[in-house]
Amino acid sequence: MANSVAAFTGSAVPKLIAPPAAALPGPGEVRCKTLMLGICGTDRDILESTSPVCPDDSEFLVLGHECLACVEEVGAEVTECEPGDLVVPAVRRPRQPENPNSGQIRRRVDMVPWGNYVERGIVAEHGFSLPVWIDRPEFLFPVSSEIKDVAVLAEPISVSEKAVREAEQIQNARLDDEWQRRAPRVLVTGLGPIAFAAAIVCRARDWPVTMYGRDDPDSFRAGLVTNFDCNYVHEGAYSWTLADVEQDGFDLVLECTGNDFVMMQAASTLASCGILVWEGSTRLPQPCQHNVAEIMRAGILRNHIYLGTVNNAPVDMGRALEHLVSLRPRYGSAIRQLVTRQVSVDESLWHYQSREPQGVKTVVIFD
Ligand code: BGC
């Protein structure tokens, strides 16, 4: 049965393959069954690059890193979970065996440099586009059954949660409790899954959010922005030139387009002590002319911070799952609307290469 999706070296086309035979879990291991899998820009980037980072012994990489799974069987020494539990797996893990010469002293695997980690479905380890797979309990996060329908979104939400939590921690370190006393004004650029994830984690904090996008104001995605009680500004109608940046600007910009032009313009809206977080990027950056000196000047005079973040810490995954529970009464239906398409594994191939015009998240359903 060919029901795994894999990327092969030298090809931009995803292929259906027969999954490797399911192993039995060892004493400290867990066997999980994939229920749902989100498709994301990273999957498309891996394919487009035609050079997936495959596991050492493999000529392909099984895709899939945004997963909701069910525990099927646990080894004799596992006490953390039991068959029937719903779980979301961590993407990044320390590379084994650890390189003894790496000089690595960081505790958090989301903070270590390239070469010291693997990412399931992305870097050197097969992902979760598999009917069943083996893992260790420390990489599995328990999911409450009330959010089973949307828990597959926890991973991308955790990535934005890290971005916002880090900005918050930096601000607490230099401005004490200013963001608790007066909610930061947030700008999110983009209307993709990470942008909506960014809006969700800010709305969970009750912060006012403006989302900037290219879609018409009467489009589905612009409507979704308002369903999250965010303000939508449309490319065609928005002027980046603010008369008074302190009064009309933003304290936190979450850049989710990966577009350097948008980023430069968004940077010009940062009020004093503002933070701009890079959450998106292009895989093959091209040289371009921008007035970087301008953002350097404003950055110094206004104490700005530019912050890049990737992946998540365990606390971020935990909080992402909590947000999905606590926001359910208010935004449950808006969150469900982020899943704009559900497909079978066979139908998913098109979605691994293309995006639907008003699509946010395509989810692959495993039976
Ligand atoms: C994933 C992250 C991962 C990053 C870089 C994103 O799509 O959500 O978990 O760290 O790609 O590989």
Coordinates of N, CA, C and O in Angstrom, one line a residue, residues 119-247:
E119 N 15.2 17.3 12.3 CA 13.8 17.7 12.4 C 13.0 16.6 11.6 O 13.3 16.4 10.5
R120 N 12.0 16.0 12.3 CA 11.3 14.9 11.6 C 10.5 15.5 10.5 O 9.8 16.5 10.6
G121 N 10.7 15.0 9.3 CA 10.0 15.4 8.1 C 10.7 16.6 7.4 O 10.3 17.0 6.3
I122 N 11.8 17.1 8.0 CA 12.5 18.3 7.4 C 14.0 18.1 7.3 O 14.6 18.2 6.3
V123 N 14.6 17.7 8.4 CA 16.1 17.5 8.4 C 16.5 16.1 8.9 O 16.4 15.8 10.1
A124 N 16.9 15.3 8.0 CA 17.6 14.0 8.3 C 16.8 13.0 9.1 O 17.5 12.0 9.5
E125 N 15.6 13.2 9.3 CA 14.7 12.1 9.9 C 13.4 12.1 9.2 O 12.8 13.1 8.9
H126 N 12.9 10.8 8.9 CA 11.6 10.8 8.3 C 10.5 11.4 9.1 O 10.6 11.4 10.4
G127 N 9.5 12.0 8.4 CA 8.4 12.7 9.1 C 7.3 11.7 9.4 O 7.5 10.5 9.5
F128 N 6.1 12.3 9.5 CA 4.9 11.6 10.0 C 3.9 11.2 8.9 O 2.8 10.9 9.2
S129 N 4.3 11.3 7.6 CA 3.4 10.9 6.6 C 3.6 9.3 6.5 O 4.1 8.8 5.5
L130 N 3.3 8.7 7.6 CA 3.4 7.3 7.7 C 2.2 6.8 8.5 O 1.7 7.5 9.4
P131 N 1.6 5.7 8.2 CA 0.5 5.2 8.9 C 0.8 5.0 10.4 O 0.1 5.4 11.3
V132 N 2.0 4.4 10.7 CA 2.4 4.3 12.1 C 3.9 4.5 12.2 O 4.6 4.4 11.2
W133 N 4.4 5.0 13.3 CA 5.8 5.3 13.5 C 6.1 5.2 15.0 O 5.3 5.2 15.9
I134 N 7.4 5.1 15.2 CA 8.0 4.9 16.6 C 8.5 6.2 17.1 O 9.2 6.9 16.3
D135 N 8.3 6.5 18.4 CA 8.9 7.7 19.0 C 9.2 7.4 20.4 O 8.8 6.4 21.0
R136 N 9.8 8.5 21.1 CA 10.0 8.4 22.5 C 9.0 9.3 23.2 O 8.7 10.4 22.6
P137 N 8.6 8.9 24.4 CA 7.5 9.7 25.0 C 7.9 11.2 25.3 O 7.0 12.0 25.3
E138 N 9.1 11.5 25.5 CA 9.5 12.9 25.8 C 9.3 13.8 24.6 O 9.3 15.0 24.7
F139 N 9.1 13.2 23.4 CA 8.8 14.1 22.2 C 7.3 14.2 21.9 O 7.0 14.7 20.8
L140 N 6.5 13.6 22.7 CA 5.0 13.6 22.5 C 4.3 14.5 23.5 O 4.5 14.4 24.7
F141 N 3.4 15.4 22.9 CA 2.7 16.3 23.8 C 1.2 15.8 23.8 O 0.6 15.6 22.8
P142 N 0.7 15.7 25.1 CA -0.7 15.2 25.2 C -1.7 16.2 24.7 O -1.6 17.4 24.9
V143 N -2.8 15.7 24.0 CA -3.8 16.6 23.4 C -5.1 16.2 24.1 O -5.5 15.0 24.1
S144 N -5.9 17.2 24.5 CA -7.2 17.0 25.0 C -8.2 16.7 23.9 O -8.1 17.3 22.8
S145 N -9.1 15.7 24.1 CA -9.9 15.3 23.0 C -10.9 16.4 22.5 O -11.3 16.3 21.3
E146 N -11.1 17.4 23.3 CA -12.1 18.4 22.9 C -11.5 19.2 21.7 O -12.2 19.9 21.0
I147 N -10.1 19.2 21.5 CA -9.6 20.0 20.4 C -9.0 19.0 19.3 O -8.2 19.5 18.5
K148 N -9.5 17.8 19.3 CA -9.1 16.8 18.3 C -9.2 17.4 16.8 O -8.3 17.2 16.0
D149 N -10.2 18.1 16.6 CA -10.5 18.6 15.2 C -9.4 19.6 14.7 O -9.2 19.8 13.5
V150 N -8.8 20.4 15.7 CA -7.8 21.4 15.3 C -6.4 21.3 15.8 O -5.5 22.1 15.5
A151 N -6.2 20.2 16.6 CA -4.9 20.0 17.2 C -3.7 19.9 16.2 O -2.6 20.2 16.6
V152 N -4.0 19.5 15.0 CA -3.0 19.5 14.0 C -2.4 20.9 13.7 O -1.3 21.0 13.2
L153 N -3.1 21.9 14.2 CA -2.6 23.3 14.0 C -1.6 23.7 15.1 O -1.0 24.8 15.1
A154 N -1.5 22.8 16.1 CA -0.7 23.2 17.3 C 0.8 23.5 16.9 O 1.4 24.4 17.5
E155 N 1.4 22.7 16.0 CA 2.8 23.0 15.7 C 3.0 24.4 15.1 O 3.8 25.1 15.6
P156 N 2.3 24.7 14.0 CA 2.5 26.1 13.5 C 2.2 27.2 14.5 O 2.8 28.2 14.6
I157 N 1.2 26.9 15.4 CA 0.8 27.9 16.4 C 2.0 28.0 17.4 O 2.3 29.1 17.9
S158 N 2.6 26.9 17.7 CA 3.7 26.9 18.7 C 4.9 27.7 18.1 O 5.7 28.3 18.9
V159 N 5.1 27.7 16.8 CA 6.2 28.5 16.2 C 5.9 30.0 16.4 O 6.8 30.7 16.8
S160 N 4.7 30.4 16.2 CA 4.4 31.8 16.5 C 4.4 32.1 18.0 O 4.7 33.3 18.4
E161 N 4.0 31.2 18.8 CA 4.0 31.4 20.2 C 5.4 31.7 20.7 O 5.7 32.6 21.5
K162 N 6.4 30.9 20.1 CA 7.8 31.2 20.5 C 8.2 32.6 20.1 O 8.8 33.3 20.9
A163 N 7.8 33.0 18.9 CA 8.2 34.4 18.4 C 7.6 35.4 19.4 O 8.4 36.4 19.8
V164 N 6.4 35.3 19.8 CA 5.8 36.3 20.7 C 6.3 36.2 22.1 O 6.6 37.2 22.7
R165 N 6.5 35.0 22.6 CA 7.0 34.8 23.9 C 8.4 35.4 24.1 O 8.7 36.0 25.1
E166 N 9.2 35.2 23.0 CA 10.6 35.7 23.1 C 10.6 37.3 23.1 O 11.3 37.9 23.8
A167 N 9.7 37.8 22.2 CA 9.6 39.3 22.2 C 9.1 39.8 23.6 O 9.6 40.8 24.1
E168 N 8.1 39.1 24.2 CA 7.6 39.5 25.5 C 8.7 39.4 26.5 O 8.8 40.3 27.4
Q169 N 9.5 38.4 26.5 CA 10.6 38.2 27.5 C 11.6 39.3 27.4 O 12.1 39.9 28.4
I170 N 12.0 39.7 26.1 CA 13.0 40.7 25.9 C 12.4 42.0 26.4 O 13.1 42.8 27.1
Q171 N 11.1 42.3 26.1 CA 10.5 43.5 26.6 C 10.4 43.6 28.1 O 10.7 44.6 28.7
N172 N 10.1 42.5 28.7 CA 10.0 42.4 30.2 C 11.4 42.7 30.8 O 11.5 43.4 31.8
A173 N 12.4 42.3 30.1 CA 13.8 42.5 30.6 C 14.2 44.0 30.6 O 14.9 44.5 31.4
R174 N 13.7 44.7 29.5 CA 14.1 46.1 29.4 C 13.1 47.1 29.8 O 13.4 48.3 30.0
L175 N 11.8 46.7 29.7 CA 10.7 47.7 30.0 C 9.8 47.3 31.2 O 8.7 47.8 31.3
D176 N 10.3 46.4 32.0 CA 9.5 45.8 33.1 C 8.2 45.3 32.6 O 8.1 44.7 31.6
D177 N 7.1 45.8 33.2 CA 5.8 45.2 32.9 C 5.0 46.1 31.9 O 3.8 46.0 31.9
E178 N 5.7 46.9 31.1 CA 5.0 47.8 30.2 C 3.9 47.1 29.4 O 2.8 47.6 29.2
W179 N 4.3 46.0 28.8 CA 3.3 45.3 27.9 C 2.1 44.7 28.7 O 1.1 44.3 28.1
Q180 N 2.3 44.5 30.0 CA 1.2 44.0 30.8 C 0.3 45.2 31.2 O -0.9 45.1 31.3
R181 N 0.9 46.4 31.3 CA 0.1 47.6 31.7 C -0.6 48.1 30.5 O -1.7 48.6 30.6
R182 N 0.0 48.1 29.4 CA -0.6 48.6 28.1 C -0.3 47.6 27.0 O 0.9 47.5 26.6
A183 N -1.3 47.0 26.5 CA -1.2 46.0 25.5 C -0.4 46.5 24.3 O -0.7 47.6 23.8
P184 N 0.6 45.8 23.8 CA 1.3 46.3 22.6 C 0.4 46.2 21.4 O -0.4 45.3 21.3
R185 N 0.6 47.2 20.5 CA -0.2 47.2 19.3 C 0.6 46.4 18.3 O 1.8 46.6 18.1
V186 N -0.1 45.4 17.7 CA 0.6 44.4 16.9 C 0.2 44.5 15.4 O -0.9 44.7 15.1
L187 N 1.3 44.4 14.6 CA 1.0 44.3 13.1 C 1.5 42.9 12.7 O 2.7 42.5 13.0
V188 N 0.7 42.2 12.0 CA 1.1 40.9 11.4 C 1.0 41.0 9.9 O 0.0 41.5 9.4
T189 N 2.1 40.8 9.3 CA 2.1 40.9 7.8 C 1.9 39.5 7.2 O 2.6 38.5 7.6
G190 N 1.0 39.4 6.2 CA 0.7 38.1 5.6 C -0.6 37.5 6.0 O -1.2 37.9 7.1
L191 N -1.1 36.6 5.2 CA -2.4 35.9 5.5 C -2.2 34.4 5.4 O -3.2 33.7 5.2
G192 N -1.0 33.9 5.6 CA -0.8 32.4 5.5 C -1.0 31.8 6.9 O -1.3 32.5 7.9
P193 N -0.7 30.5 7.0 CA -0.9 29.8 8.3 C -0.1 30.4 9.5 O -0.6 30.5 10.6
I194 N 1.1 30.8 9.2 CA 2.0 31.3 10.3 C 1.4 32.7 10.7 O 1.5 33.1 11.9
A195 N 0.9 33.5 9.8 CA 0.4 34.8 10.1 C -0.9 34.6 11.0 O -1.0 35.3 12.0
F196 N -1.8 33.7 10.6 CA -2.9 33.5 11.4 C -2.5 32.9 12.8 O -3.1 33.2 13.8
A197 N -1.5 32.0 12.8 CA -1.0 31.5 14.1 C -0.5 32.7 14.9 O -0.7 32.7 16.1
A198 N 0.2 33.7 14.3 CA 0.6 34.8 15.0 C -0.5 35.6 15.6 O -0.5 36.1 16.8
A199 N -1.6 35.8 14.8 CA -2.8 36.5 15.3 C -3.4 35.8 16.5 O -3.8 36.4 17.5
I200 N -3.4 34.5 16.4 CA -4.1 33.7 17.4 C -3.3 33.8 18.8 O -4.0 34.1 19.8
V201 N -2.0 33.8 18.7 CA -1.3 33.9 20.0 C -1.4 35.3 20.6 O -1.3 35.4 21.8
C202 N -1.5 36.3 19.7 CA -1.7 37.6 20.2 C -3.1 37.8 20.8 O -3.3 38.5 21.8
R203 N -4.1 37.3 20.1 CA -5.5 37.4 20.6 C -5.6 36.7 21.9 O -6.4 37.1 22.7
A204 N -4.9 35.5 22.0 CA -4.9 34.8 23.3 C -4.5 35.7 24.5 O -4.8 35.5 25.6
R205 N -3.7 36.7 24.1 CA -3.2 37.7 25.2 C -4.1 38.9 25.2 O -3.7 39.9 25.8
D206 N -5.1 38.9 24.4 CA -6.0 40.1 24.2 C -5.3 41.3 23.7 O -5.7 42.4 24.0
W207 N -4.3 41.1 22.9 CA -3.6 42.3 22.3 C -4.4 42.7 21.0 O -4.9 41.8 20.2
P208 N -4.4 44.0 20.7 CA -5.1 44.4 19.5 C -4.1 44.1 18.3 O -3.0 44.4 18.3
V209 N -4.7 43.5 17.2 CA -3.9 43.0 16.1 C -4.4 43.6 14.8 O -5.6 43.6 14.5
T210 N -3.5 44.1 14.0 CA -3.8 44.5 12.6 C -3.1 43.5 11.7 O -1.9 43.2 11.9
M211 N -3.8 43.0 10.7 CA -3.2 42.1 9.7 C -3.1 42.8 8.4 O -4.1 43.4 7.9
Y212 N -2.0 42.7 7.7 CA -1.8 43.3 6.4 C -1.7 42.2 5.4 O -1.0 41.2 5.5
G213 N -2.4 42.4 4.3 CA -2.4 41.4 3.2 C -2.7 42.0 1.8 O -3.1 43.1 1.7
R214 N -2.6 41.1 0.8 CA -2.8 41.5 -0.5 C -4.2 41.2 -1.0 O -4.7 41.6 -2.0
D215 N -4.9 40.3 -0.2 CA -6.3 39.9 -0.6 C -7.3 41.0 -0.5 O -7.2 41.9 0.4
D216 N -8.3 40.9 -1.4 CA -9.3 41.9 -1.4 C -10.0 41.9 -0.1 O -10.2 40.9 0.5
P217 N -10.5 43.1 0.4 CA -11.2 43.2 1.7 C -12.4 42.3 1.7 O -12.8 41.9 2.8
D218 N -13.0 41.9 0.6 CA -14.2 41.1 0.7 C -13.9 39.6 0.4 O -14.8 38.8 0.2
S219 N -12.6 39.3 0.5 CA -12.2 37.9 0.2 C -12.4 37.0 1.5 O -12.6 37.6 2.6
F220 N -12.3 35.7 1.3 CA -12.5 34.8 2.5 C -11.5 35.0 3.5 O -11.8 35.1 4.7
R221 N -10.2 35.2 3.1 CA -9.1 35.3 4.2 C -9.2 36.6 4.9 O -9.0 36.7 6.1
A222 N -9.6 37.7 4.2 CA -9.8 39.0 4.8 C -10.9 38.9 5.9 O -10.9 39.4 6.9
G223 N -12.0 38.1 5.5 CA -13.1 37.9 6.4 C -12.6 37.1 7.7 O -13.1 37.4 8.8
L224 N -11.7 36.1 7.5 CA -11.2 35.4 8.6 C -10.5 36.3 9.6 O -10.5 36.1 10.8
V225 N -9.8 37.3 9.0 CA -9.1 38.3 9.9 C -10.1 38.9 10.9 O -9.8 39.0 12.1
T226 N -11.2 39.3 10.4 CA -12.2 39.9 11.3 C -12.9 38.9 12.2 O -13.3 39.3 13.3
N227 N -12.9 37.7 11.8 CA -13.5 36.6 12.7 C -12.6 36.4 13.9 O -13.1 35.9 14.9
F228 N -11.3 36.8 13.8 CA -10.4 36.8 15.0 C -10.4 38.1 15.7 O -9.5 38.4 16.5
D229 N -11.4 39.0 15.4 CA -11.4 40.4 15.9 C -10.1 41.2 15.7 O -9.7 41.9 16.5
C230 N -9.6 40.9 14.5 CA -8.4 41.7 14.1 C -8.8 42.7 13.0 O -9.9 42.5 12.4
N231 N -8.0 43.7 12.9 CA -8.3 44.8 11.9 C -7.5 44.4 10.6 O -6.4 44.1 10.7
Y232 N -8.2 44.5 9.5 CA -7.6 44.1 8.2 C -7.1 45.4 7.4 O -7.9 46.3 7.2
V233 N -5.9 45.4 7.0 CA -5.5 46.5 6.1 C -5.0 45.9 4.8 O -4.2 44.9 4.8
H234 N -5.5 46.4 3.7 CA -5.3 45.9 2.4 C -4.1 46.7 1.7 O -4.1 47.9 1.8
E235 N -3.2 45.9 1.1 CA -2.1 46.5 0.4 C -2.4 47.8 -0.4 O -1.8 48.8 -0.3
G236 N -3.5 47.7 -1.1 CA -3.9 48.8 -2.0 C -4.3 50.0 -1.3 O -4.2 51.1 -1.8
A237 N -4.8 49.9 -0.1 CA -5.4 51.0 0.6 C -4.5 51.5 1.8 O -4.9 52.5 2.4
Y238 N -3.4 50.8 2.1 CA -2.7 51.2 3.3 C -1.4 52.0 2.9 O -0.7 51.7 2.0
S239 N -1.2 53.1 3.7 CA 0.0 53.9 3.5 C 0.9 53.6 4.6 O 0.6 53.7 5.8
W240 N 2.1 53.2 4.2 CA 3.1 52.9 5.2 C 3.7 54.1 5.9 O 4.4 54.1 6.8
T241 N 3.5 55.3 5.2 CA 4.1 56.5 5.7 C 3.2 57.1 6.8 O 2.1 57.6 6.5
L242 N 3.6 56.9 8.0 CA 2.8 57.3 9.2 C 3.2 58.7 9.6 O 4.4 59.0 9.7
A243 N 2.2 59.6 9.8 CA 2.5 61.0 10.2 C 3.2 61.0 11.6 O 4.2 61.7 11.8
D244 N 2.7 60.1 12.5 CA 3.3 60.1 13.8 C 3.4 58.6 14.2 O 2.5 58.0 14.6
V245 N 4.7 58.1 14.1 CA 4.9 56.7 14.3 C 4.6 56.3 15.8 O 4.2 55.2 16.1
E246 N 4.9 57.2 16.7 CA 4.6 56.9 18.1 C 3.1 56.7 18.4 O 2.7 55.8 19.1
Q247 N 2.3 57.5 17.7 CA 0.9 57.4 17.9 C 0.2 56.4 17.1 O -0.7 55.6 17.5

